Coordinates of C-alpha atoms in Angstrom, one line a residue:
Chain F
M1 CA 0.0 0.0 0.0
R2 CA 1.0 3.6 -0.6
Q3 CA 0.8 5.9 2.4
R4 CA -0.2 9.5 2.6
R5 CA 2.2 12.3 3.2
V6 CA 3.3 12.1 6.8
P7 CA 2.6 15.2 9.0
D8 CA 5.7 17.5 9.7
V9 CA 5.3 17.2 13.4
V10 CA 5.7 13.4 13.2
V11 CA 9.0 13.9 11.0
N12 CA 10.2 16.3 13.5
R13 CA 9.9 13.8 16.4
L14 CA 11.9 11.1 14.5
P15 CA 15.3 12.5 15.2
L16 CA 14.5 12.6 18.9
Y17 CA 13.7 8.9 18.9
L18 CA 16.8 8.2 16.9
R19 CA 18.9 10.2 19.4
V20 CA 17.7 8.3 22.4
L21 CA 18.2 5.0 20.6
S22 CA 21.7 6.0 19.5
E23 CA 22.6 6.5 23.2
I24 CA 21.5 2.9 24.2
D25 CA 24.2 0.2 24.5
V26 CA 22.5 -2.5 22.4
D27 CA 24.6 -5.3 24.1
H28 CA 22.9 -4.5 27.4
A29 CA 19.5 -3.3 26.3
P30 CA 18.6 -4.9 22.9
I31 CA 14.9 -4.1 23.2
I32 CA 13.1 -0.9 24.2
S33 CA 9.4 -0.6 25.1
S34 CA 7.4 2.5 23.9
Y35 CA 7.0 3.2 27.6
E36 CA 10.8 3.5 28.1
L37 CA 11.1 5.5 24.9
G38 CA 8.4 7.8 26.2
E39 CA 10.2 8.3 29.5
R40 CA 13.3 9.3 27.6
T41 CA 11.8 11.6 25.0
G42 CA 9.0 13.1 27.0
I43 CA 6.5 11.9 24.3
T44 CA 3.6 9.6 25.2
P45 CA 4.0 5.9 24.5
G46 CA 0.8 6.0 22.5
Q47 CA 2.0 8.9 20.3
I48 CA 5.3 7.0 19.7
R49 CA 3.6 3.9 18.6
K50 CA 1.3 5.9 16.3
D51 CA 4.2 7.8 14.9
L52 CA 6.2 4.7 14.1
S53 CA 3.1 2.9 12.7
M54 CA 2.8 5.6 10.1
F55 CA 6.1 4.2 8.5
G56 CA 4.8 0.6 8.9
V57 CA 7.2 0.1 11.9
F58 CA 5.6 -2.0 14.7
G59 CA 6.9 -3.2 18.0
K60 CA 6.4 -6.7 19.3
Q61 CA 3.3 -6.7 21.5
G62 CA 4.1 -6.7 25.1
V63 CA 7.9 -6.7 24.4
G64 CA 8.9 -3.6 22.5
Y65 CA 11.1 -2.5 19.7
D66 CA 14.4 -4.0 18.6
V67 CA 16.8 -1.1 19.4
S68 CA 19.3 -1.8 16.6
I69 CA 16.6 -2.6 13.9
L70 CA 14.5 0.5 14.8
R71 CA 17.6 2.7 14.7
G72 CA 18.3 1.4 11.2
E73 CA 14.7 2.0 10.1
L74 CA 14.7 5.5 11.5
R75 CA 18.0 6.3 9.7
R76 CA 16.5 5.0 6.6
I77 CA 13.3 6.9 6.9
L78 CA 15.2 10.2 7.6
K79 CA 17.6 9.3 4.7
L80 CA 20.4 9.4 7.1
N81 CA 21.6 6.0 6.0
R82 CA 23.7 7.8 3.3
I83 CA 25.8 10.9 3.4
V84 CA 23.6 14.2 3.4
N85 CA 26.0 17.1 2.5
V86 CA 25.3 20.4 4.2
G87 CA 26.4 23.9 3.2
L88 CA 26.2 27.2 5.0
V89 CA 25.8 30.8 3.8
G90 CA 26.8 33.8 5.6
V91 CA 30.1 33.5 7.8
G92 CA 29.4 36.2 10.4
N93 CA 29.4 35.6 14.1
L94 CA 26.5 33.1 13.9
G95 CA 27.8 31.3 10.9
Q96 CA 31.3 30.8 12.4
A97 CA 29.8 29.6 15.7
F98 CA 27.6 27.1 13.8
L99 CA 30.5 25.8 11.7
R100 CA 32.6 25.2 14.9
Y101 CA 29.5 23.7 16.7
G102 CA 29.0 21.6 13.7
A103 CA 32.5 20.4 13.7
D104 CA 32.3 19.5 17.4
R105 CA 29.1 17.6 16.8
Q106 CA 30.6 15.9 13.7
R107 CA 33.2 14.3 15.7
E108 CA 30.7 13.0 18.1
I109 CA 27.5 12.3 16.1
L110 CA 27.0 14.1 12.8
S111 CA 29.4 11.8 10.8
R112 CA 27.7 8.7 12.1
E113 CA 24.3 10.0 11.4
G114 CA 24.9 11.0 7.7
L115 CA 25.1 14.7 8.0
R116 CA 28.3 16.2 6.7
M117 CA 29.2 19.9 6.7
R118 CA 30.9 20.5 3.3
A119 CA 31.2 24.2 2.5
A120 CA 30.6 27.8 3.5
F121 CA 29.8 30.7 1.4
D122 CA 30.1 34.5 1.9
Q123 CA 30.2 37.7 0.0
D124 CA 33.1 39.3 1.9
E125 CA 36.3 38.8 0.0
R126 CA 38.4 38.9 3.1
K127 CA 36.6 35.7 4.3
I128 CA 37.0 33.8 1.0
G129 CA 39.6 31.0 1.1
R130 CA 39.6 30.9 4.9
R131 CA 39.1 27.6 6.6
I132 CA 36.6 27.6 9.6
A133 CA 36.6 24.3 11.5
V134 CA 36.2 21.6 8.9
V135 CA 35.2 23.7 5.9
E136 CA 36.4 26.3 3.4
V137 CA 34.7 29.6 2.7
Y138 CA 33.8 30.1 -1.0
P139 CA 32.4 33.2 -2.8
V140 CA 28.6 33.3 -3.1
A141 CA 29.0 33.5 -6.8
R142 CA 30.3 29.9 -6.9
M143 CA 27.2 28.5 -4.9
P144 CA 25.4 27.1 -8.0
E145 CA 28.5 25.3 -9.3
L146 CA 29.5 24.0 -5.8
I147 CA 25.9 22.9 -4.8
K148 CA 26.1 20.6 -7.8
K149 CA 29.7 19.4 -7.4
L150 CA 29.5 18.8 -3.7
D151 CA 26.0 17.5 -3.8
L152 CA 24.7 20.0 -1.1
K153 CA 21.3 18.9 0.0
I154 CA 20.7 21.2 2.9
M155 CA 21.7 24.8 3.2
I156 CA 22.0 26.7 6.5
L157 CA 21.2 30.3 6.2
T158 CA 23.0 32.5 8.6
V159 CA 22.9 35.7 6.4
P160 CA 21.3 39.0 7.5
A161 CA 17.5 39.1 7.3
G162 CA 17.6 41.3 4.2
A163 CA 19.7 38.9 2.1
A164 CA 18.0 35.6 3.1
Q165 CA 15.2 35.5 0.5
E166 CA 17.6 36.1 -2.4
I167 CA 20.1 33.6 -1.2
L168 CA 17.4 31.0 -0.7
D169 CA 16.0 31.7 -4.2
R170 CA 19.4 31.1 -5.8
C171 CA 19.9 27.8 -3.8
V172 CA 16.4 26.7 -4.8
A173 CA 17.3 27.5 -8.5
S174 CA 20.3 25.2 -8.0
G175 CA 18.1 22.3 -6.7
V176 CA 18.4 22.7 -3.0
K177 CA 15.1 21.6 -1.2
A178 CA 15.8 21.8 2.5
F179 CA 17.0 24.9 4.6
L180 CA 17.7 25.7 8.2
N181 CA 17.1 29.4 8.4
F182 CA 18.5 31.6 11.2
A183 CA 17.6 34.9 9.7
P184 CA 14.6 36.5 11.6
V185 CA 12.5 36.8 8.4
K186 CA 9.7 34.9 6.8
L187 CA 10.8 33.3 3.5
T188 CA 8.7 32.4 0.5
V189 CA 9.4 29.1 -1.1
P190 CA 7.8 27.1 -3.9
A191 CA 6.1 23.8 -3.3
G192 CA 8.4 20.9 -2.4
V193 CA 10.9 23.1 -0.7
R194 CA 11.2 22.9 3.0
V195 CA 12.5 25.7 5.5
H196 CA 12.9 25.1 9.2
H197 CA 13.3 28.2 11.2
A198 CA 15.8 28.1 14.0
D199 CA 13.8 30.3 16.3
F200 CA 15.4 30.8 19.7
T201 CA 12.6 33.0 20.7
L202 CA 10.0 30.3 20.8
Q203 CA 12.2 28.2 23.0
L204 CA 12.8 31.2 25.3
E205 CA 9.2 31.8 25.5
S206 CA 8.3 28.3 26.5
L207 CA 11.1 28.5 29.1
A208 CA 9.4 31.5 30.6
Y209 CA 6.6 29.1 31.7
Y210 CA 9.2 27.2 33.8
S211 CA 11.0 30.3 35.0
R212 CA 8.8 30.9 38.2
E213 CA 8.1 28.8 41.2
W214 CA 6.3 25.5 40.5
E215 CA 3.5 26.3 42.9
G216 CA 2.9 29.5 40.9
N217 CA 2.7 27.6 37.7
E218 CA 0.2 25.2 39.1
E219 CA -2.0 28.0 40.5
Q220 CA -2.0 29.8 37.2
T221 CA -2.8 27.0 35.0
N222 CA -6.4 27.1 36.3
I223 CA -7.6 29.8 34.1
E224 CA -11.1 30.3 33.1
S225 CA -11.7 31.2 29.5
G226 CA -12.8 34.7 28.6
T227 CA -13.6 33.6 25.1
D228 CA -17.2 32.4 25.8
Chain X
M1 CA -10.7 22.7 40.2
R2 CA -7.0 22.2 40.3
Q3 CA -5.4 20.8 37.3
R4 CA -2.5 18.3 36.9
R5 CA 0.9 19.3 35.6
V6 CA 0.6 20.2 31.9
P7 CA 2.9 18.1 29.6
D8 CA 6.1 19.8 28.3
V9 CA 5.1 19.1 24.7
V10 CA 2.0 21.2 25.3
V11 CA 3.9 24.1 26.8
N12 CA 6.3 24.0 24.0
R13 CA 3.4 24.5 21.4
L14 CA 1.9 27.6 23.3
P15 CA 4.7 30.0 22.0
L16 CA 3.9 28.9 18.4
Y17 CA 0.2 29.7 18.9
L18 CA 1.1 33.1 20.4
R19 CA 3.5 33.8 17.5
V20 CA 0.7 33.2 14.9
L21 CA -1.8 35.3 17.0
S22 CA 0.6 38.2 17.4
E23 CA 0.8 38.4 13.5
I24 CA -3.0 38.8 13.2
D25 CA -4.4 42.3 12.7
V26 CA -7.3 42.1 15.3
D27 CA -9.2 45.0 13.6
H28 CA -9.6 43.0 10.4
A29 CA -9.7 39.4 12.0
P30 CA -11.0 39.5 15.6
I31 CA -11.8 35.8 15.6
I32 CA -9.8 32.8 14.6
S33 CA -10.9 29.1 14.4
S34 CA -8.9 26.1 15.6
Y35 CA -8.9 25.3 11.8
E36 CA -7.2 28.4 10.8
L37 CA -4.8 28.3 13.7
G38 CA -4.0 24.8 12.6
E39 CA -3.3 25.8 9.0
R40 CA -1.0 28.5 10.2
T41 CA 1.0 26.3 12.8
G42 CA 1.0 22.9 11.3
I43 CA -0.7 21.5 14.3
T44 CA -4.1 19.7 14.0
P45 CA -7.2 21.7 15.0
G46 CA -8.1 18.9 17.4
Q47 CA -4.7 19.1 19.1
I48 CA -5.1 22.9 19.4
R49 CA -8.4 22.7 21.1
K50 CA -7.1 20.0 23.5
D51 CA -4.0 22.0 24.4
L52 CA -6.0 25.1 25.2
S53 CA -8.6 23.3 27.0
M54 CA -5.9 22.1 29.4
F55 CA -5.7 25.6 30.7
G56 CA -9.4 26.1 30.7
V57 CA -9.4 28.1 27.5
F58 CA -12.3 27.2 25.2
G59 CA -13.4 28.7 21.9
K60 CA -17.0 29.6 21.0
Q61 CA -18.6 26.5 19.3
G62 CA -18.8 26.9 15.5
V63 CA -17.1 30.4 15.8
G64 CA -13.6 30.2 17.2
Y65 CA -11.4 32.1 19.5
D66 CA -11.3 35.8 20.3
V67 CA -7.9 36.6 19.0
S68 CA -7.1 39.4 21.4
I69 CA -8.4 37.5 24.5
L70 CA -6.6 34.3 23.5
R71 CA -3.3 36.3 23.1
G72 CA -3.7 37.7 26.5
E73 CA -4.5 34.3 28.0
L74 CA -1.4 32.7 26.4
R75 CA 0.8 35.5 27.5
R76 CA -0.6 35.0 31.0
I77 CA -0.1 31.2 30.9
L78 CA 3.5 31.6 29.6
K79 CA 4.2 34.4 32.3
L80 CA 5.0 36.7 29.5
N81 CA 2.6 39.3 30.7
R82 CA 5.4 40.7 32.9
I83 CA 9.1 41.2 32.2
V84 CA 11.2 38.0 32.2
N85 CA 14.8 39.0 32.5
V86 CA 17.3 36.8 30.7
G87 CA 21.1 36.4 31.1
L88 CA 23.8 34.8 29.0
V89 CA 27.0 33.0 30.1
G90 CA 29.9 32.7 27.7
V91 CA 30.6 35.4 25.3
G92 CA 32.4 33.5 22.5
N93 CA 31.3 33.4 18.8
L94 CA 27.9 31.8 19.6
G95 CA 27.3 34.0 22.7
Q96 CA 28.0 37.2 20.7
A97 CA 25.9 36.0 17.8
F98 CA 23.1 35.2 20.2
L99 CA 23.2 38.6 21.9
R100 CA 23.2 40.4 18.6
Y101 CA 20.3 38.2 17.5
G102 CA 18.5 38.8 20.8
A103 CA 18.8 42.5 20.3
D104 CA 17.4 42.5 16.8
R105 CA 14.4 40.2 17.9
Q106 CA 14.0 42.6 20.9
R107 CA 13.3 45.5 18.7
E108 CA 10.7 43.4 16.8
I109 CA 9.1 41.2 19.3
L110 CA 10.9 40.4 22.5
S111 CA 10.1 43.6 24.4
R112 CA 6.4 43.1 23.6
E113 CA 6.5 39.6 24.7
G114 CA 8.1 40.1 28.1
L115 CA 11.5 38.6 27.5
R116 CA 14.4 41.1 28.2
M117 CA 18.1 40.4 27.6
R118 CA 19.7 42.0 30.7
A119 CA 23.3 40.8 31.2
A120 CA 26.2 38.6 29.9
F121 CA 29.0 36.9 31.8
D122 CA 32.4 35.7 30.9
Q123 CA 35.6 34.6 32.5
D124 CA 37.9 36.3 30.0
E125 CA 39.0 39.6 31.6
R126 CA 39.4 41.2 28.2
K127 CA 35.7 40.9 27.6
I128 CA 34.5 42.3 30.9
G129 CA 33.0 45.7 30.7
R130 CA 32.4 45.4 26.9
R131 CA 29.0 46.1 25.7
I132 CA 27.6 43.7 23.1
A133 CA 24.4 44.9 21.5
V134 CA 22.1 45.8 24.4
V135 CA 24.0 44.3 27.3
E136 CA 27.2 44.6 29.4
V137 CA 29.7 41.8 30.0
Y138 CA 30.3 41.0 33.6
P139 CA 32.7 38.6 35.3
V140 CA 31.4 35.1 36.1
A141 CA 32.3 35.7 39.8
R142 CA 29.6 38.5 39.9
M143 CA 26.9 36.1 38.6
P144 CA 25.2 35.3 42.1
E145 CA 25.0 39.0 42.9
L146 CA 23.6 40.0 39.5
I147 CA 21.1 37.2 39.3
K148 CA 19.4 38.6 42.3
K149 CA 19.9 42.2 41.6
L150 CA 18.7 42.0 37.9
D151 CA 16.2 39.4 38.8
L152 CA 17.4 37.0 36.0
K153 CA 14.9 34.2 35.5
I154 CA 16.4 32.5 32.4
M155 CA 20.0 31.8 31.8
I156 CA 21.3 31.0 28.2
L157 CA 24.4 28.8 28.3
T158 CA 26.9 29.4 25.4
V159 CA 30.0 28.2 27.3
P160 CA 32.2 25.2 26.3
A161 CA 30.7 21.7 27.0
G162 CA 33.2 21.2 29.8
A163 CA 32.2 24.4 31.7
A164 CA 28.4 24.0 31.4
Q165 CA 27.6 21.9 34.4
E166 CA 29.5 23.9 36.8
I167 CA 28.0 27.2 35.4
L168 CA 24.5 25.7 35.6
D169 CA 25.1 24.5 39.1
R170 CA 26.2 27.9 40.1
C171 CA 23.1 29.5 38.6
V172 CA 20.7 27.0 40.2
A173 CA 22.4 27.8 43.5
S174 CA 21.4 31.5 43.0
G175 CA 17.8 30.5 42.3
V176 CA 17.6 30.2 38.4
K177 CA 15.1 27.6 37.3
A178 CA 15.1 27.8 33.5
F179 CA 18.0 27.3 31.0
L180 CA 18.6 27.4 27.4
N181 CA 21.6 25.3 26.8
F182 CA 23.8 25.5 23.6
A183 CA 26.6 23.4 24.9
P184 CA 26.6 19.9 23.4
V185 CA 26.5 18.1 26.7
K186 CA 23.9 16.5 29.0
L187 CA 23.3 18.3 32.2
T188 CA 22.1 17.1 35.5
V189 CA 19.6 19.3 37.3
P190 CA 17.6 19.0 40.5
A191 CA 13.8 18.6 40.4
G192 CA 12.0 21.9 39.5
V193 CA 14.7 23.1 37.1
R194 CA 14.2 23.1 33.5
V195 CA 16.8 22.9 30.7
H196 CA 15.9 23.2 27.0
H197 CA 18.6 22.1 24.7
A198 CA 19.1 24.2 21.6
D199 CA 19.9 21.3 19.4
F200 CA 20.5 22.2 15.7
T201 CA 21.4 18.5 14.9
L202 CA 17.8 17.5 15.6
Q203 CA 16.5 20.1 13.2
L204 CA 19.1 19.2 10.5
E205 CA 18.2 15.5 10.9
S206 CA 14.5 16.1 10.3
L207 CA 15.5 18.3 7.4
A208 CA 17.3 15.4 5.8
Y209 CA 13.9 13.7 5.3
Y210 CA 12.9 16.6 3.1
S211 CA 16.2 17.1 1.3
R212 CA 15.5 14.5 -1.4
E213 CA 12.8 14.3 -4.2
W214 CA 9.2 14.1 -2.8
E215 CA 8.6 11.0 -4.9
G216 CA 11.4 9.4 -3.2
N217 CA 10.1 10.2 0.2
E218 CA 6.7 8.9 -0.6
E219 CA 8.1 5.6 -1.9
Q220 CA 10.3 5.2 1.1
T221 CA 7.7 5.8 3.8
N222 CA 6.2 2.5 3.0
I223 CA 8.6 0.3 5.0
E224 CA 7.7 -3.0 6.5
S225 CA 8.8 -3.6 9.9
G226 CA 11.6 -5.9 10.8
T227 CA 10.7 -6.0 14.5
D228 CA 8.0 -8.5 14.5

């Protein structure tokens, strides 16, 4: 049977499952229940079973999932079972920080997981040719050529807000379909192209909920609606 | 009635609802249905109604939610109806990028929403006293004093992995209960303290799913389980 398109929220949870599974020593714990996976991800066991069943992945009733098989399935579903080459545009403070962060992660986990940082691009001539962490900085003008040559599948945008749309359009024209955008701006994309916004503000806002005393939180969750 | 503790996944969705509501011109669209809110957030209308009902917030049957009231309720639930002071520790590349990013966002949205970046801390004496965007850099030794004086409720950790746990412990000892951690390391925290990990890798991994042709995605979602 062919399945319908999987909702984005489900896809976004898969890396979290994979992360937890990757941390498990299979020799000591070859099987994981949806309950345990729930404990370690903060997602309900029912939701986890539902998410995985969307990809035709089912655990053994009353036993759980085979950790190493489930890991393999998730890598395959996420296309992380082969190398996914990543580029970055905009080598300012954030771009440089990201490249160094990416290099640290690559040593730990990225290389295992299929993501590979391959190139950075900038307009500033003084930055061209520099190496930052594992990658070289190329001129933006060479982007179309290098997207093809290096098979860049995901582009990280750490450019100023005003430049983001134009850079994205140029990447899309060269065939890139997936972006992680750090520029605080809404981007317009054609169908079939995916942009994730790395929005720290949303994370800070949900943290605000936890920033006061727990007693206070509990009291304040009891709010009567003013909408009816 | 008193309600049970709200699941973290629900709390994490609230800022997304608030974001969408903040973008609506209330004069032209005073009411929003859970269907519209779903279209704009990617979350199902049923889930939205369930999330909001956990806080006693209900829409009018067949009509929807009053945008401006719902906005107010969400701000109150998230404690963003008063100033939430934020500090940052570690003024390296990432810390500096974050401070500049925070300042840009503050002009647009943060100040309205209650979050206020107030201070940065570093060990490096050459950085002490510098101003980066809107804040001053103080020595880490003055953290306990300034957490109290400036009423810092959320701390952003942009320190090296090896320093994160110690810095967190010192902040916790001074009463901070909420952290946004950028260091690629697991942190141990006492009950009642909340750490969000700003993990770009998870975002990149879910992007990998979208990085190939759509046809390919659809074909590959049909995977038979090997676990049973």
